[in-house]
Each structure stands twice: as structure tokens, then as C-alpha cells.
Amino acid sequence: QVQLVESGGGLVQAGGPLSLSCVAPGRTSSMGWFRQAPGLEREFVPAINRSGSITNYADSVKGRFTIPRDNAKNTLYLQMNSLKPEDTAVYYCAAGGSVYSTSPLEYVYWGQGTQVTVSS
């Protein structure tokens, strides 16, 4: 069982930056971030392959979010810039899917989620 632990959520003003971290117990394959706003389905944000050479972003965050990973620390990051109120959601770290997987059903391991709130 792979247990992922996210951190870094919080309240930020629109236009501001925020970074999230996700620590895995060991090295993992492709990893990704998803988010879920109240009343909505969990949606794909970005993903990255094991080596970090391939990334995949949802259109809604392209140019604003990046998803670096540090395999030496078994840590995945989500660097968010130019945040918008519509980015408000619980953000989840996931592992076990493919870098091209955009459905949450294709991921096996999940973190507990961290709240991101963007005020206007």
C-alpha cells in the first residue's frame, strides 16, 4: 500500500501563487494531481512520468501550473501561479496511473487531500 501525504494548501488571493507538496513512501511511477470542488467530480490537473521527462496538463491550468518532482526526496510538487477563484478545490495527489491518464479511475493510490481556497 502506497500512502501519499499532501501539504501546502491554504487561502490565497486571486492572482497569487501557492505550492503543494506530496510525499510518497518510496519511488513511484507516474504521479498526478487532481482536484475536486464541492458538488463537482474529481478532475485531472497535471501529471508527470517517473523520470520527469514527460508532463501532461489540463487545458485549464496550462501556463499557470507546473508539476516538478524530486525523486531523491520522493516528493511531487504542484506550483500554482496566477490563481483564480475557480481553482478553489480540494487537491489530491495520486500515483499508479500513466502520465496520460486523466481519469481518477486510472490511478491506484491517493493522498488525503489538501484544501486550496482562492479569494477574489
PDB file of C-alpha atoms in Angstrom:
ATOM      1  CA  GLN A   1       0.000   0.000   0.000  1.00  0.00           C
ATOM      2  CA  VAL A   2       1.376   3.371  -1.057  1.00  0.00           C
ATOM      3  CA  GLN A   3       0.378   6.199   1.259  1.00  0.00           C
ATOM      4  CA  LEU A   4       0.707   9.678  -0.169  1.00  0.00           C
ATOM      5  CA  VAL A   5       0.771  12.740   2.072  1.00  0.00           C
ATOM      6  CA  GLU A   6      -0.053  16.180   0.710  1.00  0.00           C
ATOM      7  CA  SER A   7       0.712  19.527   2.315  1.00  0.00           C
ATOM      8  CA  GLY A   8       0.780  23.196   1.442  1.00  0.00           C
ATOM      9  CA  GLY A   9      -2.855  24.098   0.929  1.00  0.00           C
ATOM     10  CA  GLY A  10      -4.343  27.297   2.245  1.00  0.00           C
ATOM     11  CA  LEU A  11      -6.027  30.589   1.446  1.00  0.00           C
ATOM     12  CA  VAL A  12      -4.585  32.855  -1.231  1.00  0.00           C
ATOM     13  CA  GLN A  13      -5.772  35.931  -3.091  1.00  0.00           C
ATOM     14  CA  ALA A  14      -6.598  35.740  -6.764  1.00  0.00           C
ATOM     15  CA  GLY A  15      -3.506  36.258  -8.876  1.00  0.00           C
ATOM     16  CA  GLY A  16      -1.207  34.912  -6.205  1.00  0.00           C
ATOM     17  CA  PRO A  17       0.961  31.781  -6.053  1.00  0.00           C
ATOM     18  CA  LEU A  18       0.743  28.677  -3.929  1.00  0.00           C
ATOM     19  CA  SER A  19       2.715  25.451  -3.866  1.00  0.00           C
ATOM     20  CA  LEU A  20       1.647  21.979  -2.811  1.00  0.00           C
ATOM     21  CA  SER A  21       3.827  19.014  -1.910  1.00  0.00           C
ATOM     22  CA  CYS A  22       3.154  15.299  -1.918  1.00  0.00           C
ATOM     23  CA  VAL A  23       5.497  12.825  -0.247  1.00  0.00           C
ATOM     24  CA  ALA A  24       5.450   9.169  -1.206  1.00  0.00           C
ATOM     25  CA  PRO A  25       6.925   6.362   0.951  1.00  0.00           C
ATOM     26  CA  GLY A  26       9.205   5.329  -1.898  1.00  0.00           C
ATOM     27  CA  ARG A  27       9.839   5.925  -5.557  1.00  0.00           C
ATOM     28  CA  THR A  28       6.676   5.782  -7.609  1.00  0.00           C
ATOM     29  CA  SER A  29       5.828   5.631 -11.277  1.00  0.00           C
ATOM     30  CA  SER A  30       3.798   8.396 -12.888  1.00  0.00           C
ATOM     31  CA  MET A  31       2.101  10.747 -10.472  1.00  0.00           C
ATOM     32  CA  GLY A  32      -0.529  13.377 -10.842  1.00  0.00           C
ATOM     33  CA  TRP A  33      -2.713  15.950  -9.167  1.00  0.00           C
ATOM     34  CA  PHE A  34      -6.478  16.043  -9.210  1.00  0.00           C
ATOM     35  CA  ARG A  35      -8.895  18.468  -7.645  1.00  0.00           C
ATOM     36  CA  GLN A  36     -12.477  18.379  -6.540  1.00  0.00           C
ATOM     37  CA  ALA A  37     -14.724  21.333  -5.852  1.00  0.00           C
ATOM     38  CA  PRO A  38     -17.959  20.929  -3.869  1.00  0.00           C
ATOM     39  CA  GLY A  39     -20.665  19.274  -5.924  1.00  0.00           C
ATOM     40  CA  LEU A  40     -18.339  18.527  -8.810  1.00  0.00           C
ATOM     41  CA  GLU A  41     -16.471  15.455  -9.982  1.00  0.00           C
ATOM     42  CA  ARG A  42     -12.803  15.000  -9.310  1.00  0.00           C
ATOM     43  CA  GLU A  43     -10.891  16.453 -12.242  1.00  0.00           C
ATOM     44  CA  PHE A  44      -7.415  15.983 -13.627  1.00  0.00           C
ATOM     45  CA  VAL A  45      -4.926  18.823 -13.201  1.00  0.00           C
ATOM     46  CA  PRO A  46      -1.397  17.684 -14.321  1.00  0.00           C
ATOM     47  CA  ALA A  47       0.668  14.502 -14.316  1.00  0.00           C
ATOM     48  CA  ILE A  48       4.338  13.631 -14.679  1.00  0.00           C
ATOM     49  CA  ASN A  49       6.139  10.417 -15.589  1.00  0.00           C
ATOM     50  CA  ARG A  50       8.670   8.599 -13.422  1.00  0.00           C
ATOM     51  CA  SER A  51      11.761  10.364 -14.741  1.00  0.00           C
ATOM     52  CA  GLY A  52      10.128  13.747 -15.013  1.00  0.00           C
ATOM     53  CA  SER A  53      10.743  13.947 -18.755  1.00  0.00           C
ATOM     54  CA  ILE A  54       7.062  13.960 -19.731  1.00  0.00           C
ATOM     55  CA  THR A  55       4.296  16.121 -18.335  1.00  0.00           C
ATOM     56  CA  ASN A  56       0.641  16.426 -19.170  1.00  0.00           C
ATOM     57  CA  TYR A  57      -1.532  19.394 -18.179  1.00  0.00           C
ATOM     58  CA  ALA A  58      -5.215  20.093 -18.204  1.00  0.00           C
ATOM     59  CA  ASP A  59      -6.039  22.975 -20.529  1.00  0.00           C
ATOM     60  CA  SER A  60      -7.441  24.976 -17.634  1.00  0.00           C
ATOM     61  CA  VAL A  61      -4.044  25.198 -15.909  1.00  0.00           C
ATOM     62  CA  LYS A  62      -1.572  25.270 -18.805  1.00  0.00           C
ATOM     63  CA  GLY A  63       0.827  28.155 -18.468  1.00  0.00           C
ATOM     64  CA  ARG A  64      -0.111  28.710 -14.814  1.00  0.00           C
ATOM     65  CA  PHE A  65       0.712  25.434 -13.024  1.00  0.00           C
ATOM     66  CA  THR A  66       3.830  23.284 -13.119  1.00  0.00           C
ATOM     67  CA  ILE A  67       4.411  19.784 -11.699  1.00  0.00           C
ATOM     68  CA  PRO A  68       8.047  19.155 -10.830  1.00  0.00           C
ATOM     69  CA  ARG A  69       9.157  16.116  -8.885  1.00  0.00           C
ATOM     70  CA  ASP A  70      12.247  15.357  -6.825  1.00  0.00           C
ATOM     71  CA  ASN A  71      12.849  11.613  -6.931  1.00  0.00           C
ATOM     72  CA  ALA A  72      15.690  11.861  -4.416  1.00  0.00           C
ATOM     73  CA  LYS A  73      13.107  13.081  -1.892  1.00  0.00           C
ATOM     74  CA  ASN A  74      10.198  11.004  -3.232  1.00  0.00           C
ATOM     75  CA  THR A  75       8.306  14.270  -3.482  1.00  0.00           C
ATOM     76  CA  LEU A  76       5.908  15.635  -6.059  1.00  0.00           C
ATOM     77  CA  TYR A  77       5.087  19.330  -6.224  1.00  0.00           C
ATOM     78  CA  LEU A  78       2.374  21.459  -7.711  1.00  0.00           C
ATOM     79  CA  GLN A  79       3.439  25.035  -8.272  1.00  0.00           C
ATOM     80  CA  MET A  80       0.442  27.221  -8.952  1.00  0.00           C
ATOM     81  CA  ASN A  81       0.624  30.777 -10.236  1.00  0.00           C
ATOM     82  CA  SER A  82      -1.973  33.324 -11.300  1.00  0.00           C
ATOM     83  CA  LEU A  83      -4.568  31.547  -9.215  1.00  0.00           C
ATOM     84  CA  LYS A  84      -8.239  32.141  -9.933  1.00  0.00           C
ATOM     85  CA  PRO A  85     -11.284  31.702  -7.703  1.00  0.00           C
ATOM     86  CA  GLU A  86     -12.305  28.777  -9.908  1.00  0.00           C
ATOM     87  CA  ASP A  87      -9.143  26.962  -8.822  1.00  0.00           C
ATOM     88  CA  THR A  88     -10.685  26.601  -5.370  1.00  0.00           C
ATOM     89  CA  ALA A  89     -10.949  22.898  -4.537  1.00  0.00           C
ATOM     90  CA  VAL A  90      -9.512  20.067  -2.518  1.00  0.00           C
ATOM     91  CA  TYR A  91      -6.337  18.974  -4.274  1.00  0.00           C
ATOM     92  CA  TYR A  92      -5.328  15.321  -4.282  1.00  0.00           C
ATOM     93  CA  CYS A  93      -2.033  13.696  -5.113  1.00  0.00           C
ATOM     94  CA  ALA A  94      -2.278  10.390  -6.989  1.00  0.00           C
ATOM     95  CA  ALA A  95       0.043   7.634  -8.180  1.00  0.00           C
ATOM     96  CA  GLY A  96      -0.171   4.388 -10.073  1.00  0.00           C
ATOM     97  CA  GLY A  97      -1.556   5.663 -13.346  1.00  0.00           C
ATOM     98  CA  SER A  98       0.017   6.698 -16.619  1.00  0.00           C
ATOM     99  CA  VAL A  99       1.246  10.208 -17.305  1.00  0.00           C
ATOM    100  CA  TYR A 100      -1.506  10.328 -19.949  1.00  0.00           C
ATOM    101  CA  SER A 101      -4.193   9.136 -17.532  1.00  0.00           C
ATOM    102  CA  THR A 102      -6.732  11.880 -16.918  1.00  0.00           C
ATOM    103  CA  SER A 103      -9.418   9.829 -15.228  1.00  0.00           C
ATOM    104  CA  PRO A 104      -9.200   9.331 -11.466  1.00  0.00           C
ATOM    105  CA  LEU A 105     -10.281   5.732 -12.077  1.00  0.00           C
ATOM    106  CA  GLU A 106      -6.898   5.087 -13.688  1.00  0.00           C
ATOM    107  CA  TYR A 107      -4.958   5.947 -10.522  1.00  0.00           C
ATOM    108  CA  VAL A 108      -4.472   3.484  -7.678  1.00  0.00           C
ATOM    109  CA  TYR A 109      -3.001   5.423  -4.770  1.00  0.00           C
ATOM    110  CA  TRP A 110      -4.296   8.659  -3.308  1.00  0.00           C
ATOM    111  CA  GLY A 111      -3.463  11.185  -0.662  1.00  0.00           C
ATOM    112  CA  GLN A 112      -5.956  12.574   1.818  1.00  0.00           C
ATOM    113  CA  GLY A 113      -6.306  15.909   0.014  1.00  0.00           C
ATOM    114  CA  THR A 114      -5.459  19.477   0.890  1.00  0.00           C
ATOM    115  CA  GLN A 115      -7.785  22.481   0.602  1.00  0.00           C
ATOM    116  CA  VAL A 116      -6.895  25.365  -1.681  1.00  0.00           C
ATOM    117  CA  THR A 117      -9.106  28.442  -1.469  1.00  0.00           C
ATOM    118  CA  VAL A 118      -8.650  31.400  -3.800  1.00  0.00           C
ATOM    119  CA  SER A 119     -10.393  34.588  -2.773  1.00  0.00           C
ATOM    120  CA  SER A 120     -11.471  37.192  -5.307  1.00  0.00           C
TER     121      SER A 120
END
